[in-house]
Amino acid sequence: QVQLVESGGGSVQSGGSLRLSCAASGYTYSNHWKGWFRQAPGEEREGVAAIHNDGRTTYGDSVKDRFTISQDNVKNTLYLQMNNVKPEDTAMYYCAATKTILPSYRAYDPTAYDYWGQGTQVTVSS
């Protein structure tokens, strides 16, 4: 059974930093995308960043040059380093992983992901 558990969320002031972690267990797929998504109240879930097992990464326009996605395949952990955060980054952040091979253009499609964590809240104050 695949389980994804996020941690690292919290409250931070604008301009600060946070590092989110997502520990995966039972996930053995090796040619697939993993990603971070976020959802603010009343908004749709949106892709933030995604990383393929081969190291390819992709970022949403609103977080480019501020957020960095990385993975430790030995620890089976996904990370999201968030720098220079802004109030509009406030949301519940979820990590997700696929069990199907996706083309890169679907890396931000939440419907393409099969496994989800429970989410970790990030709140940025101005």
PDB file of C-alpha atoms in Angstrom:
ATOM      1  CA  GLN A   1       0.000   0.000   0.000  1.00  0.00           C
ATOM      2  CA  VAL A   2       1.384   3.373  -1.024  1.00  0.00           C
ATOM      3  CA  GLN A   3       1.445   6.053   1.630  1.00  0.00           C
ATOM      4  CA  LEU A   4       2.600   9.661   1.268  1.00  0.00           C
ATOM      5  CA  VAL A   5       3.096  11.782   4.378  1.00  0.00           C
ATOM      6  CA  GLU A   6       3.859  15.504   4.140  1.00  0.00           C
ATOM      7  CA  SER A   7       5.507  17.591   6.824  1.00  0.00           C
ATOM      8  CA  GLY A   8       7.184  20.956   7.216  1.00  0.00           C
ATOM      9  CA  GLY A   9       4.266  23.322   6.766  1.00  0.00           C
ATOM     10  CA  GLY A  10       3.600  26.200   9.097  1.00  0.00           C
ATOM     11  CA  SER A  11       3.319  29.948   9.365  1.00  0.00           C
ATOM     12  CA  VAL A  12       5.989  32.209   7.924  1.00  0.00           C
ATOM     13  CA  GLN A  13       6.332  35.871   7.120  1.00  0.00           C
ATOM     14  CA  SER A  14       6.505  37.156   3.588  1.00  0.00           C
ATOM     15  CA  GLY A  15      10.030  36.819   2.239  1.00  0.00           C
ATOM     16  CA  GLY A  16      10.822  33.863   4.483  1.00  0.00           C
ATOM     17  CA  SER A  17      11.503  30.224   3.683  1.00  0.00           C
ATOM     18  CA  LEU A  18      10.010  26.819   4.358  1.00  0.00           C
ATOM     19  CA  ARG A  19      11.002  23.297   3.390  1.00  0.00           C
ATOM     20  CA  LEU A  20       8.288  20.742   2.849  1.00  0.00           C
ATOM     21  CA  SER A  21       9.002  17.022   2.929  1.00  0.00           C
ATOM     22  CA  CYS A  22       6.988  14.077   1.661  1.00  0.00           C
ATOM     23  CA  ALA A  23       7.960  10.628   2.876  1.00  0.00           C
ATOM     24  CA  ALA A  24       6.786   7.814   0.607  1.00  0.00           C
ATOM     25  CA  SER A  25       6.348   4.214   1.628  1.00  0.00           C
ATOM     26  CA  GLY A  26       5.285   1.305  -0.530  1.00  0.00           C
ATOM     27  CA  TYR A  27       5.978   3.293  -3.718  1.00  0.00           C
ATOM     28  CA  THR A  28       8.200   1.287  -6.044  1.00  0.00           C
ATOM     29  CA  TYR A  29       7.626   2.905  -9.454  1.00  0.00           C
ATOM     30  CA  SER A  30      10.866   4.115 -10.969  1.00  0.00           C
ATOM     31  CA  ASN A  31       9.933   5.877 -14.221  1.00  0.00           C
ATOM     32  CA  HIS A  32       7.266   8.223 -13.010  1.00  0.00           C
ATOM     33  CA  TRP A  33       6.491  11.773 -11.972  1.00  0.00           C
ATOM     34  CA  LYS A  34       6.022  13.040  -8.455  1.00  0.00           C
ATOM     35  CA  GLY A  35       4.725  16.469  -7.717  1.00  0.00           C
ATOM     36  CA  TRP A  36       3.640  19.151  -5.309  1.00  0.00           C
ATOM     37  CA  PHE A  37       0.210  20.689  -5.638  1.00  0.00           C
ATOM     38  CA  ARG A  38      -1.560  23.340  -3.615  1.00  0.00           C
ATOM     39  CA  GLN A  39      -5.111  24.382  -2.991  1.00  0.00           C
ATOM     40  CA  ALA A  40      -6.320  27.576  -1.390  1.00  0.00           C
ATOM     41  CA  PRO A  41      -9.869  27.881  -0.024  1.00  0.00           C
ATOM     42  CA  GLY A  42     -12.348  28.306  -2.846  1.00  0.00           C
ATOM     43  CA  GLU A  43      -9.696  27.645  -5.475  1.00  0.00           C
ATOM     44  CA  GLU A  44      -8.905  24.676  -7.684  1.00  0.00           C
ATOM     45  CA  ARG A  45      -5.951  22.484  -6.917  1.00  0.00           C
ATOM     46  CA  GLU A  46      -2.955  23.675  -8.940  1.00  0.00           C
ATOM     47  CA  GLY A  47       0.399  22.193  -9.794  1.00  0.00           C
ATOM     48  CA  VAL A  48       3.393  23.812  -8.138  1.00  0.00           C
ATOM     49  CA  ALA A  49       6.349  21.689  -9.197  1.00  0.00           C
ATOM     50  CA  ALA A  50       6.999  18.200 -10.493  1.00  0.00           C
ATOM     51  CA  ILE A  51      10.027  15.960 -10.754  1.00  0.00           C
ATOM     52  CA  HIS A  52      10.600  12.818 -12.754  1.00  0.00           C
ATOM     53  CA  ASN A  53      12.608   9.958 -11.375  1.00  0.00           C
ATOM     54  CA  ASP A  54      15.254  10.732 -14.008  1.00  0.00           C
ATOM     55  CA  GLY A  55      15.716  14.204 -12.501  1.00  0.00           C
ATOM     56  CA  ARG A  56      13.719  16.334 -14.932  1.00  0.00           C
ATOM     57  CA  THR A  57      11.861  19.130 -13.160  1.00  0.00           C
ATOM     58  CA  THR A  58       9.156  21.574 -14.098  1.00  0.00           C
ATOM     59  CA  TYR A  59       7.673  24.523 -12.220  1.00  0.00           C
ATOM     60  CA  GLY A  60       4.575  26.633 -12.286  1.00  0.00           C
ATOM     61  CA  ASP A  61       5.120  30.193 -13.481  1.00  0.00           C
ATOM     62  CA  SER A  62       4.160  31.690 -10.122  1.00  0.00           C
ATOM     63  CA  VAL A  63       6.900  29.813  -8.219  1.00  0.00           C
ATOM     64  CA  LYS A  64       9.754  29.706 -10.740  1.00  0.00           C
ATOM     65  CA  ASP A  65      13.026  31.003  -9.308  1.00  0.00           C
ATOM     66  CA  ARG A  66      11.578  30.820  -5.768  1.00  0.00           C
ATOM     67  CA  PHE A  67      10.746  27.140  -5.190  1.00  0.00           C
ATOM     68  CA  THR A  68      12.936  24.103  -5.782  1.00  0.00           C
ATOM     69  CA  ILE A  69      11.729  20.518  -5.966  1.00  0.00           C
ATOM     70  CA  SER A  70      14.129  17.694  -5.208  1.00  0.00           C
ATOM     71  CA  GLN A  71      14.102  14.050  -4.232  1.00  0.00           C
ATOM     72  CA  ASP A  72      16.192  11.609  -2.278  1.00  0.00           C
ATOM     73  CA  ASN A  73      15.626   8.234  -3.887  1.00  0.00           C
ATOM     74  CA  VAL A  74      17.471   6.410  -1.101  1.00  0.00           C
ATOM     75  CA  LYS A  75      15.210   7.891   1.569  1.00  0.00           C
ATOM     76  CA  ASN A  76      12.205   7.819  -0.791  1.00  0.00           C
ATOM     77  CA  THR A  77      11.476  11.410   0.145  1.00  0.00           C
ATOM     78  CA  LEU A  78      10.324  14.354  -1.928  1.00  0.00           C
ATOM     79  CA  TYR A  79      11.147  17.945  -0.955  1.00  0.00           C
ATOM     80  CA  LEU A  80       9.944  21.416  -1.815  1.00  0.00           C
ATOM     81  CA  GLN A  81      12.226  24.258  -0.804  1.00  0.00           C
ATOM     82  CA  MET A  82      10.176  27.446  -0.717  1.00  0.00           C
ATOM     83  CA  ASN A  83      12.127  30.711  -0.674  1.00  0.00           C
ATOM     84  CA  ASN A  84      10.934  34.306  -0.772  1.00  0.00           C
ATOM     85  CA  VAL A  85       7.406  33.192  -0.016  1.00  0.00           C
ATOM     86  CA  LYS A  86       4.480  35.525  -0.649  1.00  0.00           C
ATOM     87  CA  PRO A  87       0.995  35.775   0.891  1.00  0.00           C
ATOM     88  CA  GLU A  88      -0.438  34.296  -2.307  1.00  0.00           C
ATOM     89  CA  ASP A  89       1.513  31.103  -1.588  1.00  0.00           C
ATOM     90  CA  THR A  90      -0.847  30.451   1.333  1.00  0.00           C
ATOM     91  CA  ALA A  91      -2.555  27.101   0.713  1.00  0.00           C
ATOM     92  CA  MET A  92      -2.718  23.463   1.670  1.00  0.00           C
ATOM     93  CA  TYR A  93       0.193  21.732  -0.015  1.00  0.00           C
ATOM     94  CA  TYR A  94      -0.062  18.140  -1.177  1.00  0.00           C
ATOM     95  CA  CYS A  95       2.484  15.743  -2.581  1.00  0.00           C
ATOM     96  CA  ALA A  96       1.362  13.231  -5.166  1.00  0.00           C
ATOM     97  CA  ALA A  97       2.747  10.401  -7.238  1.00  0.00           C
ATOM     98  CA  THR A  98       1.681   8.467 -10.309  1.00  0.00           C
ATOM     99  CA  LYS A  99       1.530   4.774 -11.115  1.00  0.00           C
ATOM    100  CA  THR A 100       1.181   5.383 -14.853  1.00  0.00           C
ATOM    101  CA  ILE A 101       3.805   6.758 -17.191  1.00  0.00           C
ATOM    102  CA  LEU A 102       2.885  10.336 -18.072  1.00  0.00           C
ATOM    103  CA  PRO A 103       4.063  12.657 -20.812  1.00  0.00           C
ATOM    104  CA  SER A 104       5.675  15.749 -19.328  1.00  0.00           C
ATOM    105  CA  TYR A 105       2.785  17.996 -20.381  1.00  0.00           C
ATOM    106  CA  ARG A 106       0.540  16.171 -17.898  1.00  0.00           C
ATOM    107  CA  ALA A 107       2.919  16.624 -14.961  1.00  0.00           C
ATOM    108  CA  TYR A 108       0.647  19.402 -13.597  1.00  0.00           C
ATOM    109  CA  ASP A 109      -2.639  17.613 -14.154  1.00  0.00           C
ATOM    110  CA  PRO A 110      -3.886  16.568 -10.712  1.00  0.00           C
ATOM    111  CA  THR A 111      -6.251  14.043 -12.313  1.00  0.00           C
ATOM    112  CA  ALA A 112      -3.218  12.163 -13.615  1.00  0.00           C
ATOM    113  CA  TYR A 113      -1.938  11.397 -10.118  1.00  0.00           C
ATOM    114  CA  ASP A 114      -2.919   8.261  -8.266  1.00  0.00           C
ATOM    115  CA  TYR A 115      -1.497   8.688  -4.793  1.00  0.00           C
ATOM    116  CA  TRP A 116      -1.908  11.702  -2.515  1.00  0.00           C
ATOM    117  CA  GLY A 117      -0.749  12.757   0.897  1.00  0.00           C
ATOM    118  CA  GLN A 118      -3.019  14.318   3.493  1.00  0.00           C
ATOM    119  CA  GLY A 119      -1.593  17.796   2.964  1.00  0.00           C
ATOM    120  CA  THR A 120       0.351  20.298   5.036  1.00  0.00           C
ATOM    121  CA  GLN A 121      -0.809  23.880   5.574  1.00  0.00           C
ATOM    122  CA  VAL A 122       1.396  26.802   4.601  1.00  0.00           C
ATOM    123  CA  THR A 123       0.350  30.266   5.745  1.00  0.00           C
ATOM    124  CA  VAL A 124       2.290  33.348   4.689  1.00  0.00           C
ATOM    125  CA  SER A 125       1.635  36.635   6.436  1.00  0.00           C
ATOM    126  CA  SER A 126       2.500  40.020   5.011  1.00  0.00           C
TER     127      SER A 126
END
